[in-house]
């Protein structure tokens, strides 16, 4: 379901997270773009992110999307102060997961991605700190890495500004203005801003801004991170990874600490949560990591935090005009804990919906009408299970 492709000169984007900044960068080439944020750049989920980039894994069923996202991080590397840290990733598998993991690795390798399945002894020969007695092996990705999410987003902002976009921060959008079935602007606390199109990229608050009767199938959920300092700093070869059965993922920090993420659960009232990490998640990590990685027996707790992202029924974002939306209204939300790595598709997808310019990948995965038969209170699926 696309917004019509008539010319839309002024586009207002609500939200200066990674989604809004990417949309701004792409649209500013040939539109007047104004980005409004109630606080600042990367102020919510984006700034709290672990910044892991692994599109080949999470878009294994959509190789053109994975290729586009992988390519973007490499092309953008070095622009506007942004840098992409390349690092291999191991997705650790139990005996019962091994056969499916081998099939996945074979399929991705045949598609041309640098992916292979290795048994546990091959993994521990290469990465000696891991204790994989309980596991059969791992899928190794050699096209993964991470970004600092704040610097990445400010680099996107700077690229968008260079193309003429304006960013007005500390400005809350209180409502959309709709005339005769067309979006004609937004209301803020102090003024009405006219627009030919509006892109709402407001994270979990996106639903609140939609006109009555217009819905997107997203629900908020909480997700957490803990950083541990090992006895000795991790080497510069230490990989990223995930242990699906434990619902945790990890990546090294530049200083040799280890960031561990997980502890996801759906919530109904996001405004009532703090950014403090749950004690129960912290204790789970304190139990698991010293068993799994050598050198963490006396690890120090450095930091921990929690953020709120939005889940969709199939773990993929919704970048489209919702059903029954006024003409000229798009949303970009539902990033399911993968919004940094998926962000490169936001700009081209928004562009296609507004102008008809098609990118090198199909945007059908991000269409709003794919959920027609899904109930509003859908079951939350964690991307740890994908
Ligand atoms: C702890 C944690 C770890 C994560 N790790 C990873 C990872 O390793 N890799 C990965 O790819 N992804 C990760 N993610 C997910 C990723 O951070 C999100 O999917 C992504 O940042 C979502 O971006 P967004 O722009 O949609 O939303 P947000 O970053 O939440 O931005 C929405 C913006 O809209 C603004 N806004 C809201 N309402 C209004 C309004 N009414 N008026 C004006 N402005 C408004 C907010 O202030 C906010 O700045 C993680 C997330 C968390 C919380």
Coordinates of C-alpha atoms and ligand atoms in Angstrom, one line a residue:
X1 CA 0.0 0.0 0.0
X2 CA 1.8 3.2 -1.2
X3 CA 1.2 6.9 -0.7
X4 CA 0.4 8.4 -4.2
X5 CA 3.5 9.4 -6.1
X6 CA 2.4 13.0 -6.9
X7 CA 5.0 15.6 -6.3
X8 CA 5.5 16.4 -2.6
X9 CA 7.8 19.3 -2.1
X10 CA 7.9 19.7 1.7
X11 CA 8.2 16.6 3.8
X12 CA 8.1 16.7 7.6
X13 CA 9.7 13.8 9.4
X14 CA 8.7 13.2 13.0
X15 CA 11.6 11.6 15.0
X16 CA 15.3 12.1 14.7
X17 CA 16.2 8.5 15.6
X18 CA 18.1 6.4 13.0
X19 CA 14.9 5.9 10.9
X20 CA 14.0 9.6 10.7
X21 CA 17.6 10.6 9.9
X22 CA 17.9 8.0 7.2
X23 CA 14.7 9.1 5.6
X24 CA 15.8 12.7 5.8
X25 CA 19.1 12.0 4.1
X26 CA 17.5 10.3 1.1
X27 CA 14.6 12.7 0.7
X28 CA 16.7 15.9 1.0
X29 CA 18.2 15.2 -2.4
X30 CA 15.1 16.7 -4.1
X31 CA 12.7 17.7 -1.3
X32 CA 12.5 20.4 1.3
X33 CA 12.8 18.3 4.5
X34 CA 12.1 19.3 8.1
X35 CA 12.9 16.8 10.9
X36 CA 11.2 17.4 14.3
X37 CA 12.2 15.7 17.5
X38 CA 10.7 16.1 20.9
X39 CA 14.2 15.7 22.5
X40 CA 17.3 15.3 20.4
X41 CA 19.2 13.2 17.9
X42 CA 19.3 9.5 18.7
X43 CA 17.6 10.4 22.1
X44 CA 15.6 7.1 22.5
X45 CA 16.1 3.6 21.2
X46 CA 18.8 4.6 18.7
X47 CA 21.2 6.1 21.3
X48 CA 20.7 3.1 23.6
X49 CA 21.5 0.5 20.9
X50 CA 24.3 -2.0 20.9
X51 CA 24.9 -1.0 17.2
X52 CA 25.4 -4.6 15.9
X53 CA 25.3 -4.9 12.1
X54 CA 24.4 -8.4 10.8
X55 CA 21.9 -8.0 7.9
X56 CA 23.1 -11.3 6.2
X57 CA 21.8 -13.2 9.2
X58 CA 18.5 -11.3 9.8
X59 CA 17.6 -11.0 6.1
X60 CA 18.8 -14.4 5.0
X61 CA 15.5 -14.8 3.2
X62 CA 15.9 -11.5 1.4
X63 CA 19.5 -11.4 0.0
X64 CA 19.0 -8.2 -1.9
X65 CA 18.0 -6.4 1.3
X66 CA 21.1 -7.8 3.1
X67 CA 23.4 -6.8 0.3
X68 CA 22.0 -3.3 0.2
X69 CA 22.4 -2.8 3.9
X70 CA 25.9 -4.4 4.0
X71 CA 26.9 -2.2 1.2
X72 CA 25.6 1.0 2.8
X73 CA 27.7 0.6 6.0
X74 CA 30.8 0.1 3.9
X75 CA 30.1 3.0 1.5
X76 CA 29.2 5.4 4.4
X77 CA 32.3 4.4 6.4
X78 CA 34.5 7.5 6.7
X79 CA 31.7 10.0 6.0
X80 CA 30.8 12.7 8.4
X81 CA 32.8 11.2 11.3
X82 CA 31.2 7.7 11.0
X83 CA 33.2 4.5 11.1
X84 CA 32.1 0.9 10.7
X85 CA 34.0 -1.6 12.8
X86 CA 34.2 -4.9 10.9
X87 CA 34.3 -8.0 13.0
X88 CA 33.3 -11.7 12.5
X89 CA 30.3 -13.1 14.2
X90 CA 29.6 -16.6 15.6
X91 CA 26.0 -17.7 16.1
X92 CA 26.4 -20.6 18.5
X93 CA 24.2 -23.7 17.9
X94 CA 23.1 -26.7 20.0
X95 CA 23.0 -30.2 18.7
X96 CA 19.3 -29.9 17.8
X97 CA 19.9 -26.6 15.9
X98 CA 22.9 -27.8 14.0
X99 CA 21.3 -29.3 10.9
X100 CA 19.2 -26.3 10.2
X101 CA 22.2 -24.0 10.8
X102 CA 24.3 -26.0 8.3
X103 CA 21.6 -25.6 5.7
X104 CA 21.4 -21.9 6.3
X105 CA 25.2 -21.5 6.0
X106 CA 25.2 -23.5 2.8
X107 CA 22.4 -21.5 1.3
X108 CA 24.0 -18.1 2.2
X109 CA 27.4 -19.2 1.0
X110 CA 25.8 -20.2 -2.4
X111 CA 24.3 -16.8 -2.5
X112 CA 27.8 -15.4 -2.3
X113 CA 27.8 -14.3 1.4
X114 CA 31.0 -15.1 3.4
X115 CA 29.2 -17.5 5.8
X116 CA 30.2 -21.1 6.9
X117 CA 29.1 -23.6 9.6
X118 CA 32.0 -24.8 11.8
X119 CA 31.9 -27.4 14.6
X120 CA 32.7 -26.5 18.1
X121 CA 36.3 -27.7 18.0
X122 CA 37.0 -25.6 14.9
X123 CA 35.5 -22.5 16.6
X124 CA 37.5 -22.9 19.8
X125 CA 40.6 -23.5 17.8
X126 CA 40.1 -20.1 16.2
X127 CA 38.5 -18.3 19.3
X128 CA 40.2 -20.0 22.2
X129 CA 38.3 -18.1 25.0
X130 CA 35.0 -19.8 24.3
X131 CA 33.8 -22.9 26.2
X132 CA 31.5 -24.7 23.7
X133 CA 31.1 -28.1 25.4
X134 CA 27.3 -27.7 25.5
X135 CA 27.2 -26.7 21.8
X136 CA 27.6 -28.4 18.5
X137 CA 29.1 -25.5 16.5
X138 CA 28.4 -22.1 15.1
X139 CA 27.5 -20.3 11.9
X140 CA 30.4 -17.9 11.2
X141 CA 29.6 -14.6 9.4
X142 CA 32.5 -12.7 8.0
X143 CA 30.5 -9.7 6.8
X144 CA 29.3 -8.4 10.2
X145 CA 30.5 -5.6 12.6
X146 CA 29.2 -2.8 14.7
X147 CA 28.7 1.0 14.7
X148 CA 28.6 3.5 17.5
X149 CA 24.8 4.3 17.1
X150 CA 25.0 7.9 18.2
X151 CA 27.9 8.8 15.9
X152 CA 26.2 6.9 13.1
X153 CA 23.0 8.9 13.5
X154 CA 24.7 12.3 13.8
X155 CA 26.7 11.4 10.6
X156 CA 23.3 10.7 8.9
X157 CA 22.0 14.0 10.3
X158 CA 25.1 15.8 9.0
X159 CA 24.7 14.2 5.5
X160 CA 21.0 15.2 5.5
X161 CA 21.9 18.8 6.5
X162 CA 24.5 19.0 3.7
X163 CA 21.6 18.2 1.3
X164 CA 19.5 20.9 2.8
X165 CA 17.4 19.2 5.5
X166 CA 16.5 21.2 8.6
X167 CA 16.4 19.7 12.1
X168 CA 14.3 21.3 14.8
X169 CA 15.0 19.6 18.1
X170 CA 13.1 19.9 21.4
X171 CA 9.9 20.3 19.4
X172 CA 7.1 17.8 20.1
X173 CA 4.6 17.0 17.4
X174 CA 1.2 16.9 19.1
X175 CA -1.0 16.0 16.1
X176 CA -1.2 15.6 12.4
X177 CA -3.2 18.1 10.3
X178 CA -5.5 16.3 7.8
X179 CA -7.6 18.2 5.1
X180 CA -10.0 16.4 2.8
X181 CA -8.2 13.0 3.2
X182 CA -4.8 14.6 2.7
X183 CA -2.1 15.2 5.3
X184 CA -1.4 18.9 5.2
X185 CA 1.0 19.4 8.1
X186 CA 1.7 18.8 11.8
X187 CA 0.8 20.6 15.0
X188 CA 3.4 21.3 17.6
X189 CA 2.9 23.0 20.9
X190 CA 3.6 26.4 19.4
X191 CA 2.7 26.3 15.7
X192 CA 1.2 24.5 12.7
X193 CA 3.8 23.4 10.1
X194 CA 2.5 22.9 6.6
X195 CA 3.7 19.8 4.7
X196 CA 2.9 17.9 1.5
X197 CA 3.8 14.6 3.2
X198 CA 4.6 13.5 6.8
X199 CA 6.8 10.5 7.7
X200 CA 6.2 9.4 11.3
X201 CA 9.3 7.7 12.6
X202 CA 8.6 8.2 16.3
X203 CA 9.5 4.8 17.6
X204 CA 6.9 3.3 20.0
X205 CA 5.1 6.7 20.0
X206 CA 4.2 6.4 16.3
X207 CA 0.8 4.9 17.0
X208 CA -0.2 7.8 19.2
X209 CA 0.2 10.3 16.4
X210 CA -2.0 8.5 13.9
X211 CA -5.5 9.8 13.1
X212 CA -8.4 7.9 14.7
X213 CA -9.1 4.7 12.8
X214 CA -5.5 4.4 11.4
X215 CA -3.4 1.7 13.0
X216 CA 0.0 0.1 12.6
X217 CA 0.6 -3.4 14.1
X218 CA 3.4 -2.6 16.5
X219 CA 3.8 -3.2 20.2
X220 CA 6.5 -1.8 22.5
X221 CA 9.0 -4.1 24.2
X222 CA 12.0 -3.6 26.5
X223 CA 15.5 -4.8 25.7
X224 CA 18.7 -4.5 27.8
X225 CA 22.4 -4.4 27.7
X226 CA 25.2 -5.1 30.3
X227 CA 28.9 -4.3 29.9
X228 CA 31.5 -6.4 31.7
X229 CA 35.2 -5.8 32.2
X230 CA 37.1 -9.1 31.9
X231 CA 40.4 -9.8 33.8
X232 CA 42.3 -9.0 30.6
X233 CA 40.9 -6.9 27.7
X234 CA 39.5 -8.9 24.9
X235 CA 41.7 -9.2 21.8
X236 CA 40.9 -7.3 18.6
X237 CA 40.0 -10.7 17.0
X238 CA 37.2 -11.4 19.6
X239 CA 34.0 -11.9 17.5
X240 CA 30.5 -10.7 17.9
X241 CA 28.0 -13.5 18.5
X242 CA 24.7 -14.8 19.8
X243 CA 23.6 -17.8 21.9
X244 CA 20.0 -18.2 20.8
X245 CA 19.1 -20.8 23.4
X246 CA 20.1 -18.2 26.1
X247 CA 18.5 -15.3 24.3
X248 CA 21.7 -13.3 24.5
X249 CA 24.0 -11.6 22.0
X250 CA 27.4 -10.1 22.6
X251 CA 30.1 -7.9 21.0
X252 CA 33.4 -6.6 22.2
X253 CA 33.9 -2.9 23.0
X254 CA 36.9 -1.0 21.5
X255 CA 38.6 -1.0 25.0
X256 CA 38.4 -4.8 25.3
X257 CA 35.2 -4.9 27.5
X258 CA 32.3 -7.2 26.5
X259 CA 28.8 -5.8 25.8
X260 CA 26.0 -8.4 26.3
X261 CA 22.4 -7.8 25.2
X262 CA 19.2 -9.6 25.8
X263 CA 16.4 -9.6 28.4
X264 CA 13.7 -8.6 26.0
X265 CA 10.0 -8.6 27.0
X266 CA 6.8 -6.9 25.7
X267 CA 5.4 -4.1 27.8
X268 CA 2.1 -2.2 27.8
X269 CA 3.0 1.1 29.4
X270 CA 6.5 2.2 28.1
X271 CA 6.3 5.6 29.8
X272 CA 6.4 3.9 33.2
X273 CA 9.8 2.3 32.7
X274 CA 13.3 3.7 33.5
X275 CA 16.4 3.0 31.4
X276 CA 17.8 1.0 34.4
X277 CA 18.8 -2.6 33.7
X278 CA 16.8 -5.3 35.5
X279 CA 18.6 -6.9 38.4
X280 CA 17.4 -10.3 37.1
X281 CA 19.0 -9.8 33.7
X282 CA 22.2 -8.6 35.3
X283 CA 22.3 -11.8 37.5
X284 CA 21.5 -14.1 34.5
X285 CA 24.5 -12.6 32.7
X286 CA 26.7 -12.9 35.8
X287 CA 25.8 -16.6 35.8
X288 CA 26.2 -17.4 32.1
X289 CA 29.1 -15.4 30.8
X290 CA 31.9 -16.8 33.1
X291 CA 30.8 -20.3 32.1
X292 CA 30.8 -19.4 28.4
X293 CA 33.9 -17.2 28.0
X294 CA 37.2 -17.6 29.9
X295 CA 38.5 -14.6 31.7
X296 CA 35.2 -13.4 33.2
X297 CA 35.4 -15.3 36.5
X298 CA 36.1 -11.9 38.3
X299 CA 34.6 -9.6 35.7
X300 CA 33.7 -6.1 36.8
X301 CA 30.2 -4.7 36.1
X302 CA 30.9 -1.5 34.0
X303 CA 27.4 -0.4 33.0
X304 CA 23.9 -1.6 32.1
X305 CA 20.9 0.0 30.6
X306 CA 17.5 -0.7 29.0
X307 CA 15.6 0.8 26.1
X308 CA 12.3 0.5 24.4
X309 CA 11.9 -0.6 20.8
X310 CA 8.9 -1.6 18.8
X311 CA 8.0 -5.1 17.7
X312 CA 5.9 -6.1 14.6
X313 CA 4.2 -9.5 14.1
X314 CA 6.9 -10.8 11.7
X315 CA 10.0 -8.9 13.2
X316 CA 10.3 -6.7 10.1
X317 CA 9.7 -3.0 10.1
X318 CA 6.6 -1.3 8.6
X319 CA 7.7 1.5 6.2
X320 CA 4.6 2.4 4.4
X321 CA 1.3 4.2 4.4
X322 CA -0.9 2.4 6.9
X323 CA -4.3 1.2 5.8
X324 CA -6.9 4.0 5.7
X325 CA -4.2 6.6 6.2
X326 CA -4.7 10.1 4.7
X327 CA -2.8 10.6 1.5
X328 CA 0.8 11.6 2.1
X329 CA 1.2 9.9 5.5
X330 CA 3.9 7.3 6.0
X331 CA 5.2 5.5 9.0
X332 CA 8.7 4.0 9.6
X333 CA 8.6 1.9 12.7
X334 CA 8.6 -1.7 14.1
X335 CA 12.3 -2.3 13.9
X336 CA 12.4 -5.2 16.4
X337 CA 15.8 -4.6 17.9
X338 CA 17.4 -4.4 14.5
X339 CA 16.8 -0.8 13.6
X340 CA 20.5 0.1 13.2
X341 CA 21.4 -2.7 10.8
X342 CA 18.1 -2.3 8.9
X343 CA 18.2 1.5 8.8
X344 CA 19.8 1.7 5.3
X345 CA 16.5 0.5 3.7
X346 CA 14.5 3.2 5.3
X347 CA 15.5 6.1 3.0
X348 CA 15.0 4.1 -0.3
X349 CA 11.7 2.6 0.9
X350 CA 10.3 5.9 2.0
X351 CA 11.4 7.4 -1.3
X352 CA 9.7 4.7 -3.3
X353 CA 6.5 5.2 -1.4
X354 CA 6.6 9.0 -2.0
X355 CA 8.1 9.3 -5.5
X356 CA 7.9 5.9 -7.1
X357 CA 11.7 5.6 -7.5
X358 CA 12.5 1.9 -6.9
X359 CA 15.6 0.7 -5.0
X360 CA 17.7 -2.4 -5.8
X361 CA 15.6 -4.6 -3.4
X362 CA 11.9 -5.3 -3.1
X363 CA 10.2 -3.1 -0.5
X364 CA 7.3 -5.6 -0.2
X365 CA 8.8 -6.9 3.1
X366 CA 8.1 -3.6 4.6
X367 CA 4.5 -3.1 3.3
X368 CA 1.8 -2.3 5.9
X369 CA -0.9 -4.5 4.2
X370 CA 1.1 -7.7 4.9
X371 CA -0.6 -8.0 8.3
X372 CA -4.3 -8.0 7.3
X373 CA -5.0 -11.2 9.1
X374 CA -2.9 -10.6 12.2
X375 CA -4.8 -9.8 15.4
X376 CA -4.0 -6.4 17.0
X377 CA -2.7 -8.2 20.2
X378 CA -0.2 -10.4 18.3
X379 CA 2.3 -12.5 20.1
X380 CA 5.7 -10.9 20.6
X381 CA 8.5 -12.8 18.8
X382 CA 12.0 -12.0 19.8
X383 CA 14.7 -11.6 17.1
X384 CA 16.8 -14.0 19.4
X385 CA 14.5 -16.7 17.9
X386 CA 15.0 -15.7 14.3
Ligands
LIG1 C1 19.3 -1.8 24.3 C2 19.1 -1.8 22.8 C3 20.0 -2.5 22.1 C4 19.8 -2.5 20.7 N1 20.8 -3.2 19.9 C5 20.7 -3.1 18.6 C6 21.7 -3.7 17.7 O1 22.7 -4.2 18.2 N2 21.6 -3.6 16.4 C7 20.5 -3.0 15.8 O2 20.4 -3.0 14.6 N3 19.5 -2.5 16.6 C8 19.6 -2.5 17.9 N4 18.6 -2.0 18.7 C9 17.4 -1.5 18.0 C10 17.5 -0.1 17.5 O3 18.2 0.7 18.4 C11 16.1 0.4 17.1 O4 15.4 -0.5 16.3 C12 16.2 1.8 16.4 O5 17.0 2.6 17.0 C13 14.8 2.4 16.2 O6 15.0 3.6 15.6 P1 13.8 4.6 15.4 O7 14.3 5.8 14.7 O8 12.6 3.9 14.9 O9 13.3 5.0 16.9 P2 13.9 5.9 18.1 O10 15.4 5.8 18.1 O11 13.1 5.5 19.3 O12 13.5 7.3 17.6 C14 12.2 7.9 17.7 C15 12.4 9.4 17.9 O13 11.1 10.0 17.8 C16 11.0 11.0 18.7 N5 9.6 11.3 18.9 C17 8.7 10.4 19.5 N6 7.5 11.0 19.5 C18 7.7 12.3 19.0 C19 6.8 13.4 18.8 N7 5.5 13.3 19.2 N8 7.3 14.5 18.3 C20 8.6 14.6 18.0 N9 9.5 13.6 18.2 C21 9.0 12.5 18.6 C22 11.8 10.5 19.9 O14 12.3 11.6 20.7 C23 12.9 9.7 19.3 O15 14.1 10.5 19.1 C24 18.7 -1.9 20.1 C25 17.8 -1.2 20.9 C26 18.0 -1.2 22.2 C27 17.0 -0.4 23.1

